[in-house]
Amino acid sequence: MRTVKVNLDKKISCSYEIRIGRDILDRIILLIAKDHKASRYVVITDDRVGGLYGKKFLGALKDIGLKASIIEFPAGEAAKNIKTVLDISAQLMETGADRETCLIALGGGVVGDMVGFTASIFMRSVPYIQIPTTLVAQVDSSIGGKTGVDLAFGKNLLGTFYQPRAVFANLSFLETLPEKEFNNGLAEIIKYAVIDDEKMFRQLEENMNVLKEREPKLLLNIVENCCQIKKSVVEIDEKEHGLRRILNFGHTLGHALEALSRFTVTHGEGVAMGMVAAARISEKTGYLKNSDTRRIETLIRKAGLPVKIPKSLDGEKIIARLKMDKKRKGDIIHFVLLKKIGMPFINGHIEHKLIADVIEEMKK
Ligand code: NAD
């Protein structure tokens, strides 16, 4: 038998930079023109972000002589589906997009996930750039190349791993972000602190009120710190074979609650409840001290996020949803648990009864 090996490991450079700052729109445009040359640029955004920033962003690209156009789709998780991807693809064809075209995702995680997914499959892949405009997107979803859309069965069930060419996080966008959306980002920030950074956890305990006021310097430091944590995890485990799963702390239950509530529970709210549940399960299985569980719950409350599960969400249906999670193996639901703040681990042997008990306890 003869063997011919196709050597692709590390042959394609897919490293990229995350630039973070305030009032950096002009510099972003110049860096796109200088470092990411393309035959044309198509800015893809939702109608809310488009209304706020689309015209200005498109105008800035055109002002320096770049060929650019814009595509908008309805804002919200409900639009994160394959039909929107097909609509975007049809509009890309109509604007004359080719393989030299660069897509620019201007928006929150919904825009970023969907543009990343479209970029990974349109004409067998075109480059894309992430310009995150929500706190969730700036600290989390724009980094790491996870793309996807939802199916009726659950979130992100169609997707790819496809890295952007660059990420530009302009904190000025956050000035127009509604409080509820800002709080969603706080849930992800708390997640990073709990899984990786006890020092940042203490900083949040002391300064949550200041952070909620969006104090520029603190916000910049925290966003940068979160980007550092995420990039370090992604560098070790790009395709989520192991370590990257710790980033799902609070997400397994969170996604189930979000979907079951038909998205009246937001992503951040679901993650907040999921983190409380994970801490309580960690405590009940003898891993986490009660004082740590209480610190986590207090910080989540301080952020303005919920620590109780709505009574209207049926416990059995939540467990059934958990069993549909794409990270499960057979009937085993994988939970990211804690030994202490800053020390997570994956446990796949949590009895369904214990999960059900914690869910009921959290409804009281
Ligand atoms: P989102 O994209 O729906 O944005 C929330 C709302 O804020 C939308 O109505 C949007 O129009 C509006 N908005 C965005 N920027 C704004 C601004 N600057 N000012 C005013 N309004 C603005 O939600 P999100 O919380 O950013 O992202 C959630 C999505 O991200 C989910 O689909 C989740 O699955 C995904 N996600 C992906 C990853 C990943 O690694 N790929 C990680 C975390 C979350």
Coordinates of C-alpha atoms in Angstrom, one line a residue, residues 23-316:
D23 CA -13.0 56.7 18.5
I24 CA -11.0 54.5 16.1
L25 CA -13.3 54.5 13.1
D26 CA -11.0 56.4 10.8
R27 CA -8.0 54.2 11.7
I28 CA -10.1 51.0 11.2
I29 CA -11.0 52.2 7.6
L30 CA -7.3 53.0 6.9
L31 CA -6.1 49.6 8.2
I32 CA -8.8 47.8 6.1
A33 CA -7.5 49.6 3.0
K34 CA -3.9 48.9 3.8
D35 CA -3.8 45.4 5.2
H36 CA -6.9 43.8 3.7
K37 CA -7.0 44.7 0.1
A38 CA -10.1 43.4 -1.8
S39 CA -11.9 43.9 -5.1
R40 CA -14.9 45.2 -3.2
Y41 CA -16.1 45.3 0.4
V42 CA -19.6 44.4 1.4
V43 CA -20.7 45.6 4.8
I44 CA -23.3 43.3 6.3
T45 CA -25.3 44.5 9.3
D46 CA -28.7 44.3 10.9
D47 CA -31.3 47.1 10.3
R48 CA -30.8 48.5 13.8
V49 CA -27.0 48.8 13.6
G50 CA -27.4 49.8 10.0
G51 CA -29.7 52.7 11.0
L52 CA -27.2 53.9 13.6
Y53 CA -23.8 53.4 11.9
G54 CA -24.3 51.8 8.4
K55 CA -24.3 55.0 6.4
K56 CA -21.3 56.5 8.2
F57 CA -19.3 53.3 7.9
L58 CA -20.1 52.8 4.2
G59 CA -19.4 56.5 3.5
A60 CA -16.0 56.3 5.2
L61 CA -15.0 53.3 3.1
K62 CA -16.1 55.1 -0.1
D63 CA -14.5 58.3 0.9
I64 CA -11.0 56.7 0.6
G65 CA -11.9 55.3 -2.8
L66 CA -12.9 51.7 -1.9
K67 CA -15.6 50.0 -3.8
A68 CA -18.2 49.2 -1.1
S69 CA -21.9 48.4 -0.6
I70 CA -24.1 47.4 2.3
I71 CA -26.6 44.6 3.0
E72 CA -29.1 44.8 5.9
F73 CA -31.3 42.1 7.5
P74 CA -33.7 42.3 10.4
A75 CA -32.1 42.6 13.8
G76 CA -32.5 39.8 16.4
E77 CA -31.8 36.2 17.0
A78 CA -34.9 35.2 15.0
A79 CA -33.2 36.2 11.8
K80 CA -30.1 34.0 12.5
N81 CA -31.2 31.2 10.2
I82 CA -30.3 29.7 6.9
K83 CA -33.0 31.7 5.0
T84 CA -31.2 34.9 5.9
V85 CA -27.9 33.4 4.7
L86 CA -29.5 32.6 1.4
D87 CA -30.9 36.1 1.1
I88 CA -27.5 37.6 1.9
S89 CA -25.9 35.3 -0.7
A90 CA -28.4 36.3 -3.4
Q91 CA -27.7 40.0 -2.6
L92 CA -24.0 39.3 -2.8
M93 CA -24.5 37.8 -6.3
E94 CA -26.6 40.8 -7.3
T95 CA -23.9 43.3 -6.2
G96 CA -21.3 41.4 -8.3
A97 CA -19.4 39.9 -5.4
D98 CA -16.6 37.5 -6.3
R99 CA -13.9 35.5 -4.5
E100 CA -11.8 38.6 -4.0
T101 CA -14.6 40.3 -2.2
C102 CA -14.2 41.0 1.6
L103 CA -17.3 40.8 3.8
I104 CA -17.4 43.1 6.8
A105 CA -19.6 42.0 9.7
L106 CA -20.8 45.2 11.4
G107 CA -22.9 44.4 14.4
G108 CA -23.4 42.1 17.4
G109 CA -23.0 38.4 17.7
V110 CA -25.9 37.6 15.4
V111 CA -24.4 39.6 12.6
G112 CA -20.9 38.2 13.3
D113 CA -21.9 34.6 13.5
M114 CA -24.0 34.8 10.3
V115 CA -21.5 36.8 8.2
G116 CA -18.7 34.4 9.3
F117 CA -20.9 31.5 8.3
T118 CA -21.7 33.1 4.9
A119 CA -18.1 34.0 4.3
S120 CA -17.0 30.4 5.0
I121 CA -19.3 28.9 2.3
F122 CA -20.0 31.7 -0.2
M123 CA -18.0 30.7 -3.4
R124 CA -16.2 28.2 -1.2
S125 CA -15.1 30.9 1.1
V126 CA -14.2 34.6 1.0
P127 CA -12.4 36.7 3.6
Y128 CA -14.3 38.6 6.3
I129 CA -13.6 41.1 9.0
Q130 CA -15.4 41.5 12.3
I131 CA -16.4 44.9 13.6
P132 CA -18.3 44.0 16.8
T133 CA -20.7 46.6 18.1
T134 CA -22.1 44.9 21.2
L135 CA -20.2 44.1 24.4
V136 CA -21.0 40.4 23.8
A137 CA -19.4 40.6 20.4
Q138 CA -16.4 42.7 21.5
V139 CA -15.4 40.3 24.4
D140 CA -16.5 37.0 22.9
S141 CA -18.3 36.2 19.6
S142 CA -16.1 38.2 17.2
I143 CA -13.0 36.2 18.3
G144 CA -12.2 32.6 17.6
G145 CA -13.9 31.9 14.3
K146 CA -17.0 30.0 15.5
T147 CA -19.7 30.8 13.0
G148 CA -23.2 29.5 12.7
V149 CA -27.0 29.8 12.3
D150 CA -29.8 28.3 14.3
L151 CA -32.2 25.5 13.4
A152 CA -35.7 25.1 14.9
F153 CA -34.1 22.3 17.0
G154 CA -31.6 24.6 18.7
K155 CA -29.0 27.3 18.5
N156 CA -25.9 27.3 16.2
L157 CA -26.7 23.8 14.9
L158 CA -25.3 24.7 11.4
G159 CA -21.9 26.2 11.5
T160 CA -18.2 26.2 10.7
F161 CA -14.9 27.1 12.2
Y162 CA -13.7 30.0 10.1
Q163 CA -11.4 32.7 11.3
P164 CA -11.8 36.4 10.4
R165 CA -8.9 38.3 8.9
A166 CA -9.1 40.9 11.6
V167 CA -11.2 42.1 14.5
F168 CA -11.7 45.8 15.2
A169 CA -13.5 46.6 18.5
N170 CA -14.4 50.3 18.7
L171 CA -15.7 50.9 22.2
S172 CA -17.5 54.1 21.0
F173 CA -20.2 51.8 19.5
L174 CA -21.2 50.8 23.1
E175 CA -22.5 54.3 23.8
T176 CA -25.8 53.5 22.0
L177 CA -26.1 50.0 23.4
P178 CA -29.2 49.5 25.5
E179 CA -28.6 48.5 29.1
K180 CA -30.1 45.0 28.7
E181 CA -27.7 44.3 25.8
F182 CA -24.8 45.7 27.9
N183 CA -25.8 43.4 30.7
N184 CA -25.6 40.4 28.3
G185 CA -21.9 41.3 27.7
L186 CA -21.4 41.5 31.5
A187 CA -22.5 37.9 31.7
E188 CA -19.7 36.9 29.4
I189 CA -17.2 39.0 31.2
I190 CA -18.2 37.4 34.5
K191 CA -17.8 34.0 32.8
Y192 CA -14.1 34.8 31.8
A193 CA -13.4 35.9 35.4
V194 CA -14.9 32.8 36.9
I195 CA -13.1 30.3 34.6
D196 CA -9.8 32.0 34.3
D197 CA -9.0 35.0 36.3
E198 CA -9.7 35.3 40.0
K199 CA -8.0 38.7 40.0
M200 CA -10.4 40.1 37.4
F201 CA -13.2 38.5 39.5
R202 CA -12.2 40.6 42.5
Q203 CA -11.8 43.7 40.3
L204 CA -15.4 43.1 39.2
E205 CA -16.6 42.6 42.7
E206 CA -15.1 46.0 43.7
N207 CA -16.0 47.9 40.5
M208 CA -19.2 46.5 39.0
N209 CA -21.1 49.8 39.5
V210 CA -18.3 51.7 37.7
L211 CA -18.3 49.2 34.9
K212 CA -22.0 49.4 34.5
E213 CA -21.6 53.2 34.1
R214 CA -19.3 52.2 31.2
E215 CA -16.3 54.1 32.6
P216 CA -14.0 54.3 29.6
K217 CA -10.7 53.2 31.1
L218 CA -12.1 50.3 33.1
L219 CA -14.1 49.2 30.1
L220 CA -11.1 49.2 27.9
N221 CA -9.0 47.2 30.4
I222 CA -11.8 44.6 30.9
V223 CA -12.5 44.2 27.2
E224 CA -8.8 43.7 26.5
N225 CA -8.4 41.3 29.3
C226 CA -11.3 39.2 28.1
C227 CA -9.9 39.2 24.5
Q228 CA -6.6 38.0 25.9
I229 CA -8.3 35.1 27.8
K230 CA -10.3 34.1 24.8
K231 CA -7.4 34.2 22.3
S232 CA -5.2 32.2 24.7
V233 CA -7.8 29.4 24.8
V234 CA -8.5 29.5 21.1
E235 CA -4.8 29.3 20.3
I236 CA -4.5 26.1 22.2
D237 CA -7.8 24.5 21.0
E238 CA -9.2 26.2 17.9
K239 CA -11.8 23.5 17.1
E240 CA -13.1 22.8 20.6
H241 CA -11.7 19.4 21.1
G242 CA -10.9 20.0 24.8
L243 CA -9.8 23.2 26.6
R244 CA -12.1 25.5 24.5
R245 CA -15.1 23.8 26.1
I246 CA -14.4 25.8 29.3
L247 CA -15.7 28.9 27.5
N248 CA -19.1 27.2 27.5
F249 CA -19.3 27.7 31.3
G250 CA -23.0 28.5 32.0
H251 CA -23.9 28.1 28.3
T252 CA -25.3 24.5 28.2
L253 CA -28.2 25.4 30.4
G254 CA -28.2 29.0 29.2
H255 CA -28.9 27.9 25.6
A256 CA -31.6 25.6 26.7
L257 CA -33.4 28.4 28.7
E258 CA -33.0 30.8 25.9
A259 CA -34.5 28.5 23.3
L260 CA -37.3 27.2 25.5
S261 CA -38.4 30.8 26.4
R262 CA -38.5 31.5 22.7
F263 CA -35.7 34.0 23.3
T264 CA -37.6 36.1 25.9
V265 CA -34.7 35.0 28.1
T266 CA -31.7 36.8 26.4
H267 CA -28.3 35.1 25.8
G268 CA -26.7 36.9 28.8
E269 CA -29.6 36.1 31.1
G270 CA -29.5 32.4 30.1
V271 CA -25.7 32.3 30.7
A272 CA -26.2 34.1 34.1
M273 CA -28.7 31.4 35.2
G274 CA -26.5 28.7 33.7
M275 CA -23.5 29.9 35.7
V276 CA -25.5 29.9 39.0
A277 CA -26.7 26.4 38.2
A278 CA -23.2 25.2 37.3
A279 CA -21.8 26.7 40.6
R280 CA -24.6 25.0 42.6
I281 CA -24.0 21.7 40.9
S282 CA -20.3 22.1 41.6
E283 CA -21.0 22.7 45.2
K284 CA -23.5 19.8 45.5
T285 CA -21.0 17.4 44.0
G286 CA -18.4 18.4 46.6
Y287 CA -16.1 20.4 44.4
L288 CA -16.9 24.1 45.1
K289 CA -17.0 25.9 48.5
N290 CA -20.4 27.5 49.4
S291 CA -18.6 30.8 49.8
D292 CA -17.5 30.7 46.1
T293 CA -21.1 29.9 45.0
R294 CA -22.3 32.8 46.9
R295 CA -19.7 35.2 45.5
I296 CA -20.6 34.2 42.0
E297 CA -24.4 34.7 42.7
T298 CA -23.7 38.1 44.3
L299 CA -21.6 39.3 41.4
I300 CA -24.2 38.2 38.8
R301 CA -26.9 40.0 40.8
K302 CA -24.7 43.2 41.0
A303 CA -24.5 43.1 37.2
G304 CA -28.3 43.3 37.0
L305 CA -28.6 39.7 35.7
P306 CA -31.0 37.1 36.9
V307 CA -30.1 34.3 39.4
K308 CA -33.5 32.6 39.3
I309 CA -35.1 30.5 36.6
P310 CA -38.6 31.7 35.5
K311 CA -41.3 29.5 36.9
S312 CA -43.0 29.3 33.5
L313 CA -40.1 27.2 32.1
D314 CA -40.9 23.5 32.7
G315 CA -38.1 21.5 34.3
E316 CA -38.6 18.4 32.2

